[in-house]
Coordinates of N, CA and C in Angstrom, one line a residue:
X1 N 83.2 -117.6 -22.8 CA 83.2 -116.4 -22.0 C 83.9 -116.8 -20.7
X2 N 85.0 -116.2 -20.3 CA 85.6 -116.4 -19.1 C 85.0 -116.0 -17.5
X3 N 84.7 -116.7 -16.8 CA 84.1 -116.6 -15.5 C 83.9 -115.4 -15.0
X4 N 85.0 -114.7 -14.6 CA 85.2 -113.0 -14.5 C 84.2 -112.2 -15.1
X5 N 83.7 -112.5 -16.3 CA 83.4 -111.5 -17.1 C 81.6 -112.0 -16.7
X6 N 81.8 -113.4 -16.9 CA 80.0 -113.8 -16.6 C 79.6 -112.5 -15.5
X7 N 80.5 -112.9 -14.0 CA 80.1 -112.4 -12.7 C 80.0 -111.1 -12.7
X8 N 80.9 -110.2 -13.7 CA 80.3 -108.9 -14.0 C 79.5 -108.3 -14.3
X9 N 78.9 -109.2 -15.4 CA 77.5 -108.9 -16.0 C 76.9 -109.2 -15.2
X10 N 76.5 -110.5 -14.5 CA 75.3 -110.9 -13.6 C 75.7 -109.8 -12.2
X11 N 76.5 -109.3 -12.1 CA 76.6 -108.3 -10.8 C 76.2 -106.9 -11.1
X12 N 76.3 -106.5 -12.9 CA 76.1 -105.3 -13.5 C 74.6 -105.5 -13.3
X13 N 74.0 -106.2 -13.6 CA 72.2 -106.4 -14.0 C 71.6 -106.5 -12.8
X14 N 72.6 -107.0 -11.7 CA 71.6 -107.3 -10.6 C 71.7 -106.0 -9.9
X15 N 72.7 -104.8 -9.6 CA 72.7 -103.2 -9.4 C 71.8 -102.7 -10.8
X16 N 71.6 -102.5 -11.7 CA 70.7 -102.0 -12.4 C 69.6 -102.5 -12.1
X17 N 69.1 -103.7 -11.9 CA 67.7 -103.9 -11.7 C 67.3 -103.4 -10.2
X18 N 68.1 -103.2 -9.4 CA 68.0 -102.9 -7.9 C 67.5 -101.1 -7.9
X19 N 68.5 -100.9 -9.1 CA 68.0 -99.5 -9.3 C 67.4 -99.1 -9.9
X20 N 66.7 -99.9 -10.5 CA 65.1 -99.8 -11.2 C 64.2 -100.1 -10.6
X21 N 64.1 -100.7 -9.4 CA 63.4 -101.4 -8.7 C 63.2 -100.0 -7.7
X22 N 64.2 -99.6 -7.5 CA 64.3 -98.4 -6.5 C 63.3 -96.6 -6.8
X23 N 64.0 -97.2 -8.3 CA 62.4 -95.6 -9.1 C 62.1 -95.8 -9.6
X24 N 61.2 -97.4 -9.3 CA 59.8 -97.4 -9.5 C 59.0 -97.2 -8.6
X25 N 60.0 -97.7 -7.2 CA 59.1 -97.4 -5.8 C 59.2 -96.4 -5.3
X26 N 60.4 -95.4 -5.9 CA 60.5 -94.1 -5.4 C 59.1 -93.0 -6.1
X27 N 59.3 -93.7 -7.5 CA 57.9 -92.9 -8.6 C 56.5 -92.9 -8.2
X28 N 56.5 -94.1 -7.4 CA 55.4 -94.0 -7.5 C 54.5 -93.4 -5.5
X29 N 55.3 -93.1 -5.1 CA 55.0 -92.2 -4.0 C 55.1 -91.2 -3.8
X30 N 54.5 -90.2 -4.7 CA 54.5 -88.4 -4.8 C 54.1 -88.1 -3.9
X31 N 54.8 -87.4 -3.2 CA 53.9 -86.3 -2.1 C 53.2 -85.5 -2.8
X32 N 51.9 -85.1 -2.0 CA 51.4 -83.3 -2.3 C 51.7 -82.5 -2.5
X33 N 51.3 -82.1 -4.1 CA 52.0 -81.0 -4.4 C 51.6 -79.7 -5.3
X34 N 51.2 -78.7 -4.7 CA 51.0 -78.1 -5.7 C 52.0 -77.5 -7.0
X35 N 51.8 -77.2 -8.3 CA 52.5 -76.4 -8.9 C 51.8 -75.8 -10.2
X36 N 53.2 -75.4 -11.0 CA 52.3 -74.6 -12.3 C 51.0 -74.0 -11.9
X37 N 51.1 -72.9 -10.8 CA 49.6 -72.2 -10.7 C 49.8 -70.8 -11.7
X38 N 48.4 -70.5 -11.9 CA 48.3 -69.1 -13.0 C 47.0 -68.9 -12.6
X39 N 47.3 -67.6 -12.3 CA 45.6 -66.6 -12.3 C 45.3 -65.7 -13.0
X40 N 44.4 -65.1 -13.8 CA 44.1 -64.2 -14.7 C 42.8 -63.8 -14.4
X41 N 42.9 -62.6 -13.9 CA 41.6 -61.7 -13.9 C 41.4 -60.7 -15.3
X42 N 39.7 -60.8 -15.6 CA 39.5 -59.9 -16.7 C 38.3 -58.9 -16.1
X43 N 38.9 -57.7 -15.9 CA 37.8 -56.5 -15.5 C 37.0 -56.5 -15.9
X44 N 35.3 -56.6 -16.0 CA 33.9 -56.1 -17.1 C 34.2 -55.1 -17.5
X45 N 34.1 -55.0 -18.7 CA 34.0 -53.4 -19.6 C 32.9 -53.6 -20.6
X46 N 32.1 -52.4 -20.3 CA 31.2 -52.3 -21.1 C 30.0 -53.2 -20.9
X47 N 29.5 -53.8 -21.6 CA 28.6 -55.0 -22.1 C 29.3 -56.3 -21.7
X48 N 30.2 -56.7 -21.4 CA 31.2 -57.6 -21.2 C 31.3 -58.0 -19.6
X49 N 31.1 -59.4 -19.6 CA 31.2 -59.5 -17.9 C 32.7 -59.8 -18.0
X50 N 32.7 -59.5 -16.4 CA 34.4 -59.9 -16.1 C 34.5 -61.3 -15.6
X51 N 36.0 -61.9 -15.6 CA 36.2 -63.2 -15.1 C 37.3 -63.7 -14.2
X52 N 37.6 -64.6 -13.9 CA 38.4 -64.9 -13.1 C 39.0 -66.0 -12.9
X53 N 40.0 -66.2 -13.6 CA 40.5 -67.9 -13.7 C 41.7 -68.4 -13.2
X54 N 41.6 -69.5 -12.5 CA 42.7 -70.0 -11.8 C 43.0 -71.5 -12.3
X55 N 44.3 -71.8 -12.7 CA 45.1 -73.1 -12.5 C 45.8 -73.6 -12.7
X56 N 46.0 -74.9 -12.1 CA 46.9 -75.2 -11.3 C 47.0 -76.7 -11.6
X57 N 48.4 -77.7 -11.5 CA 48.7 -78.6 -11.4 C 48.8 -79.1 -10.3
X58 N 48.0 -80.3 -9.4 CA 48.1 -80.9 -8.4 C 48.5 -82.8 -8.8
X59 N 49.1 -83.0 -7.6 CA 50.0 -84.2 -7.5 C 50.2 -84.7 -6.5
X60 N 49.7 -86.5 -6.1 CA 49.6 -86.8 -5.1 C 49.4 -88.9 -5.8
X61 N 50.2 -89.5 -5.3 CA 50.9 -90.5 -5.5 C 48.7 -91.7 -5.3
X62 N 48.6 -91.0 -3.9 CA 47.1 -92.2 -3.6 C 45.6 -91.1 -4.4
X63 N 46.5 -90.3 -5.3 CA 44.9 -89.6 -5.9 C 44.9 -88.4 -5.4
X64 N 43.9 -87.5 -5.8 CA 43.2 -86.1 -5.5 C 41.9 -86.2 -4.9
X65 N 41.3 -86.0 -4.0 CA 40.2 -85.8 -3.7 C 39.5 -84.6 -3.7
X66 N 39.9 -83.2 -3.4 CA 39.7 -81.6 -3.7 C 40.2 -81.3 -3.5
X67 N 40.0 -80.0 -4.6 CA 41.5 -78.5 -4.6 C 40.4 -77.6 -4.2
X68 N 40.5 -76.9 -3.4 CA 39.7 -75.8 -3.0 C 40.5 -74.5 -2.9
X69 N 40.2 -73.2 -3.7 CA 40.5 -72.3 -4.5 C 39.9 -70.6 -3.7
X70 N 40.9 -69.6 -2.9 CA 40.3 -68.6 -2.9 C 41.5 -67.3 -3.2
X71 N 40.6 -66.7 -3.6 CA 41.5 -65.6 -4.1 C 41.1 -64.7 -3.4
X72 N 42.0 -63.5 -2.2 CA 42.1 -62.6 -1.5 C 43.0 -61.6 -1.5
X73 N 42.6 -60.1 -1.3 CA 43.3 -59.3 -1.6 C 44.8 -59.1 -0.2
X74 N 45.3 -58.5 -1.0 CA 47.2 -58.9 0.0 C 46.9 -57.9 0.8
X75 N 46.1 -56.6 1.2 CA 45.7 -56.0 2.1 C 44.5 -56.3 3.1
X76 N 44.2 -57.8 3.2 CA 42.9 -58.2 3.7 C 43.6 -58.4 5.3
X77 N 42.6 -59.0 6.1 CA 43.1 -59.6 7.5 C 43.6 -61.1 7.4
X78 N 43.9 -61.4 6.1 CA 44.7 -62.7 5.9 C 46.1 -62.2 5.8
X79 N 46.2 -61.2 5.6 CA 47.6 -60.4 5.6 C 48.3 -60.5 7.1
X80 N 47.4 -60.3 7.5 CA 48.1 -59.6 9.1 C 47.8 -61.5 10.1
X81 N 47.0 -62.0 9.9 CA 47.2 -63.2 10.3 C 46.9 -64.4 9.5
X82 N 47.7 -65.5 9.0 CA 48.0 -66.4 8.2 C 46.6 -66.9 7.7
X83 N 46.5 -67.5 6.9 CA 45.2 -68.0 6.5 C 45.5 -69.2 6.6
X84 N 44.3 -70.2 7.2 CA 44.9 -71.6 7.7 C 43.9 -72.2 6.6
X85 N 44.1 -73.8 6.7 CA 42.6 -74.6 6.3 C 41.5 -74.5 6.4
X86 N 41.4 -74.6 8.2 CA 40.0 -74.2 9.0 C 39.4 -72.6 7.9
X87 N 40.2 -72.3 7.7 CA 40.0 -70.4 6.7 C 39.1 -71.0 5.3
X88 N 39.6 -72.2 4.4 CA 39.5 -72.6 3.5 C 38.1 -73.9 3.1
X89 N 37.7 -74.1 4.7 CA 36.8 -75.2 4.8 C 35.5 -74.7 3.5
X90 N 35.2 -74.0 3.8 CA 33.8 -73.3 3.4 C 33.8 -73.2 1.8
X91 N 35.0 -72.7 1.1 CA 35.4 -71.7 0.0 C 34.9 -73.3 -1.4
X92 N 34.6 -72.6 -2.8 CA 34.4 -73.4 -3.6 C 35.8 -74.1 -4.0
X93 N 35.1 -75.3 -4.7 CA 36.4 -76.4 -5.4 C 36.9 -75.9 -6.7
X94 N 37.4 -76.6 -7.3 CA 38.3 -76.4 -8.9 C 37.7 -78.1 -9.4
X95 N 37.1 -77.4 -10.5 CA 37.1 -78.4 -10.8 C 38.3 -79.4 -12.1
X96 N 39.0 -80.4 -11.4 CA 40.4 -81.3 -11.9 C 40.0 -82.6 -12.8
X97 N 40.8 -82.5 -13.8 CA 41.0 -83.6 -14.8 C 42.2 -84.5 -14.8
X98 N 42.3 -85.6 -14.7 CA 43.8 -86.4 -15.2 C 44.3 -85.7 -16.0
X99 N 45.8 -85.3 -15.6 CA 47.1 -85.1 -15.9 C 47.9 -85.9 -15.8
X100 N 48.0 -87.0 -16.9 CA 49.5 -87.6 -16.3 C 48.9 -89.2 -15.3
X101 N 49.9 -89.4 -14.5 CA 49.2 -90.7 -13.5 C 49.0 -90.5 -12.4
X102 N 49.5 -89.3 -11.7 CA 49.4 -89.5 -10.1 C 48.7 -87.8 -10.6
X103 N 49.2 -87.1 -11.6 CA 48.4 -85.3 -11.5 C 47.1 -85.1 -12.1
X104 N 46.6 -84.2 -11.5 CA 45.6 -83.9 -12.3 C 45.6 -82.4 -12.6
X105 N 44.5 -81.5 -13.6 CA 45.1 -80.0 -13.9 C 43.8 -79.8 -13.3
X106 N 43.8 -78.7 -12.6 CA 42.4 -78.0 -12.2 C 42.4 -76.3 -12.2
X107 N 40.9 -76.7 -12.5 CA 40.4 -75.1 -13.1 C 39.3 -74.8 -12.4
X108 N 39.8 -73.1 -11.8 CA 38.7 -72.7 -10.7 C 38.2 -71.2 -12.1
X109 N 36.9 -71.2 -12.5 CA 36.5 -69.8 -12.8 C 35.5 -69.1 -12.6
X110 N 35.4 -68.2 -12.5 CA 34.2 -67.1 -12.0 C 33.8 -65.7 -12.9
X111 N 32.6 -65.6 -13.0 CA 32.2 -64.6 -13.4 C 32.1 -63.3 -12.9
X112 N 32.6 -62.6 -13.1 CA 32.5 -60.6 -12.2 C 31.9 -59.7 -13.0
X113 N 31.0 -59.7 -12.2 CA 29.7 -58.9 -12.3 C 30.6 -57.6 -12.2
X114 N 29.8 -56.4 -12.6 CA 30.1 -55.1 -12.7 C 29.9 -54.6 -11.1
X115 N 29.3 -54.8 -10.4 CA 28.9 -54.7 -8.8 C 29.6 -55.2 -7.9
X116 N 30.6 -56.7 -8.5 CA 31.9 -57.4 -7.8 C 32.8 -56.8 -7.8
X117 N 32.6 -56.3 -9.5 CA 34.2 -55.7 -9.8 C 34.5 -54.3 -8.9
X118 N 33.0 -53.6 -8.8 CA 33.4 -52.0 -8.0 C 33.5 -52.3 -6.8
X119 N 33.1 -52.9 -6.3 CA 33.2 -53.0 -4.1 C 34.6 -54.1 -4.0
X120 N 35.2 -54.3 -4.9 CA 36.4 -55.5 -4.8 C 37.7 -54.4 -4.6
X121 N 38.5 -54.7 -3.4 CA 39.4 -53.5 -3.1 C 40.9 -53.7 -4.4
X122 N 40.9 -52.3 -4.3 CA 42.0 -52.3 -5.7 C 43.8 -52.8 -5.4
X123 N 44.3 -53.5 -6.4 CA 45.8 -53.7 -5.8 C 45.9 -54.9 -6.1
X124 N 47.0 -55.2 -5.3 CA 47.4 -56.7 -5.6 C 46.5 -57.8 -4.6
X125 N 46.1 -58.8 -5.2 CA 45.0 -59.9 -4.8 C 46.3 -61.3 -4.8
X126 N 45.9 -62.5 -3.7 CA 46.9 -63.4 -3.2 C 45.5 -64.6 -4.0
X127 N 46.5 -65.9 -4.6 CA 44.9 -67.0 -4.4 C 46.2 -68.2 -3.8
X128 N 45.3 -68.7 -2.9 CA 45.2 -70.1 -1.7 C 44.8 -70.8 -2.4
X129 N 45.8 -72.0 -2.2 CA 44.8 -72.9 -2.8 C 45.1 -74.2 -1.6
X130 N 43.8 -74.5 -1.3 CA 44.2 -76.0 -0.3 C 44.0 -77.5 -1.3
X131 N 45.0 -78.1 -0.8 CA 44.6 -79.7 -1.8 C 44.4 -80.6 -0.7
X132 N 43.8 -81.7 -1.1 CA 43.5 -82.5 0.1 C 43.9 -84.2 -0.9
X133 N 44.4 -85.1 -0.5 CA 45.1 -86.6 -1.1 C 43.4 -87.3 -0.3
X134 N 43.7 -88.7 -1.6 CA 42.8 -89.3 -1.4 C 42.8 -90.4 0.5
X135 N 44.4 -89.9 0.4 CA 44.6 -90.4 1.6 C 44.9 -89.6 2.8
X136 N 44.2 -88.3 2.7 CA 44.2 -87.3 4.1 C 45.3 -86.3 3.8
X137 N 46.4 -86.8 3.4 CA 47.3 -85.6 3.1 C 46.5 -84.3 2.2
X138 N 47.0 -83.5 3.6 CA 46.8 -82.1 2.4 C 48.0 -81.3 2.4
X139 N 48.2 -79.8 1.4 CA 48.8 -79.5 1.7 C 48.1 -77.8 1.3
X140 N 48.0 -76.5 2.1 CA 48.0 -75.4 2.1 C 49.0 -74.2 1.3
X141 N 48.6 -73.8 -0.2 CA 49.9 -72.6 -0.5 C 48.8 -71.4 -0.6
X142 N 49.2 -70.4 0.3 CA 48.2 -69.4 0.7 C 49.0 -68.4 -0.3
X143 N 50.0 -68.9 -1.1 CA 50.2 -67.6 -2.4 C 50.9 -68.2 -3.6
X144 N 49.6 -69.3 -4.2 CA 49.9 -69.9 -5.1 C 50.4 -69.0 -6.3
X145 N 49.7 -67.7 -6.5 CA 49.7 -67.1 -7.6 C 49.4 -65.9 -7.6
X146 N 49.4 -64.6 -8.0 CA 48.9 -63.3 -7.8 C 48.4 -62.6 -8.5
X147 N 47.5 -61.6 -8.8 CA 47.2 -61.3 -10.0 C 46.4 -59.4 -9.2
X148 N 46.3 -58.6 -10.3 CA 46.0 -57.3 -9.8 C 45.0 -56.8 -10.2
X149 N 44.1 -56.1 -9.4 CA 42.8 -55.3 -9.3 C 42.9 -53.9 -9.9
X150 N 42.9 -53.5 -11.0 CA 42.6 -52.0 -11.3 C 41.6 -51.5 -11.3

């Protein structure tokens, strides 16, 4: 094998490994993220309670620590002033399973009573969801998903 050709390959392998080297370090530093959210509300009818299910794919490179999950109507006073975290402190979790290596899937649901369902204002409803990383990062999507009240 002529010299020339050695230094090619060893110069070809040493940029391919540099850029393997590069997304494995880039893979493995996910930011916070929510995605793939879905909400499905089921009205009580009859004998039948109603329900309410939310979820959602979260992703974060040092882990998940909590997804905390609220669903609010788009006519509420979250409408007229932003809903922050401090808004979200209080509200229940989702409970999340491993997805994957850095994601997990989480699932928020609830039961609707026939008494929730009537005093619950009708229309379009927004769900928040706050995530929090095992290493402090959070991140806030105050309209992960939407779903409607008849």
């Amino acid at each position: 094998m002529s010299r020339r050709i050695v230094l090619s390959v060893t110069a070809g392998v040493v940029v391919l490994a540099g850029a393997g080297a590069f997304a494995v370090a880039y893979a493995g530093d996910q930011p916070l993220s929510v995605a793939h959210s879905t909400a499905r509300y089921a009205a009580p009818d009859g004998d039948r309670g109603g329900s309410f299910t939310f979820t959602t794919d979260v992703t974060a490179s040092s882990g998940i620590k909590d997804v905390k999950v609220l669903a609010w109507p788009a006519n509420s006073s979250f409408a007229k002033q932003q809903l922050t975290a401090k808004d979200m402190a209080a509200v229940e979790s989702a409970v999340c399973k491993p997805y994957g290596e850095d994601t997990v899937h989480c699932t928020y649901t609830v039961t609707v009573t026939r008494a929730e369902a009537d005093a619950s204002p009708r229309g379009l409803w927004h769900v928040a969801v706050l995530a929090t990383a095992k290493d402090g990062d959070t991140t806030l999507d105050t309209k992960a998903a939407d779903f409607t009240v008849e």
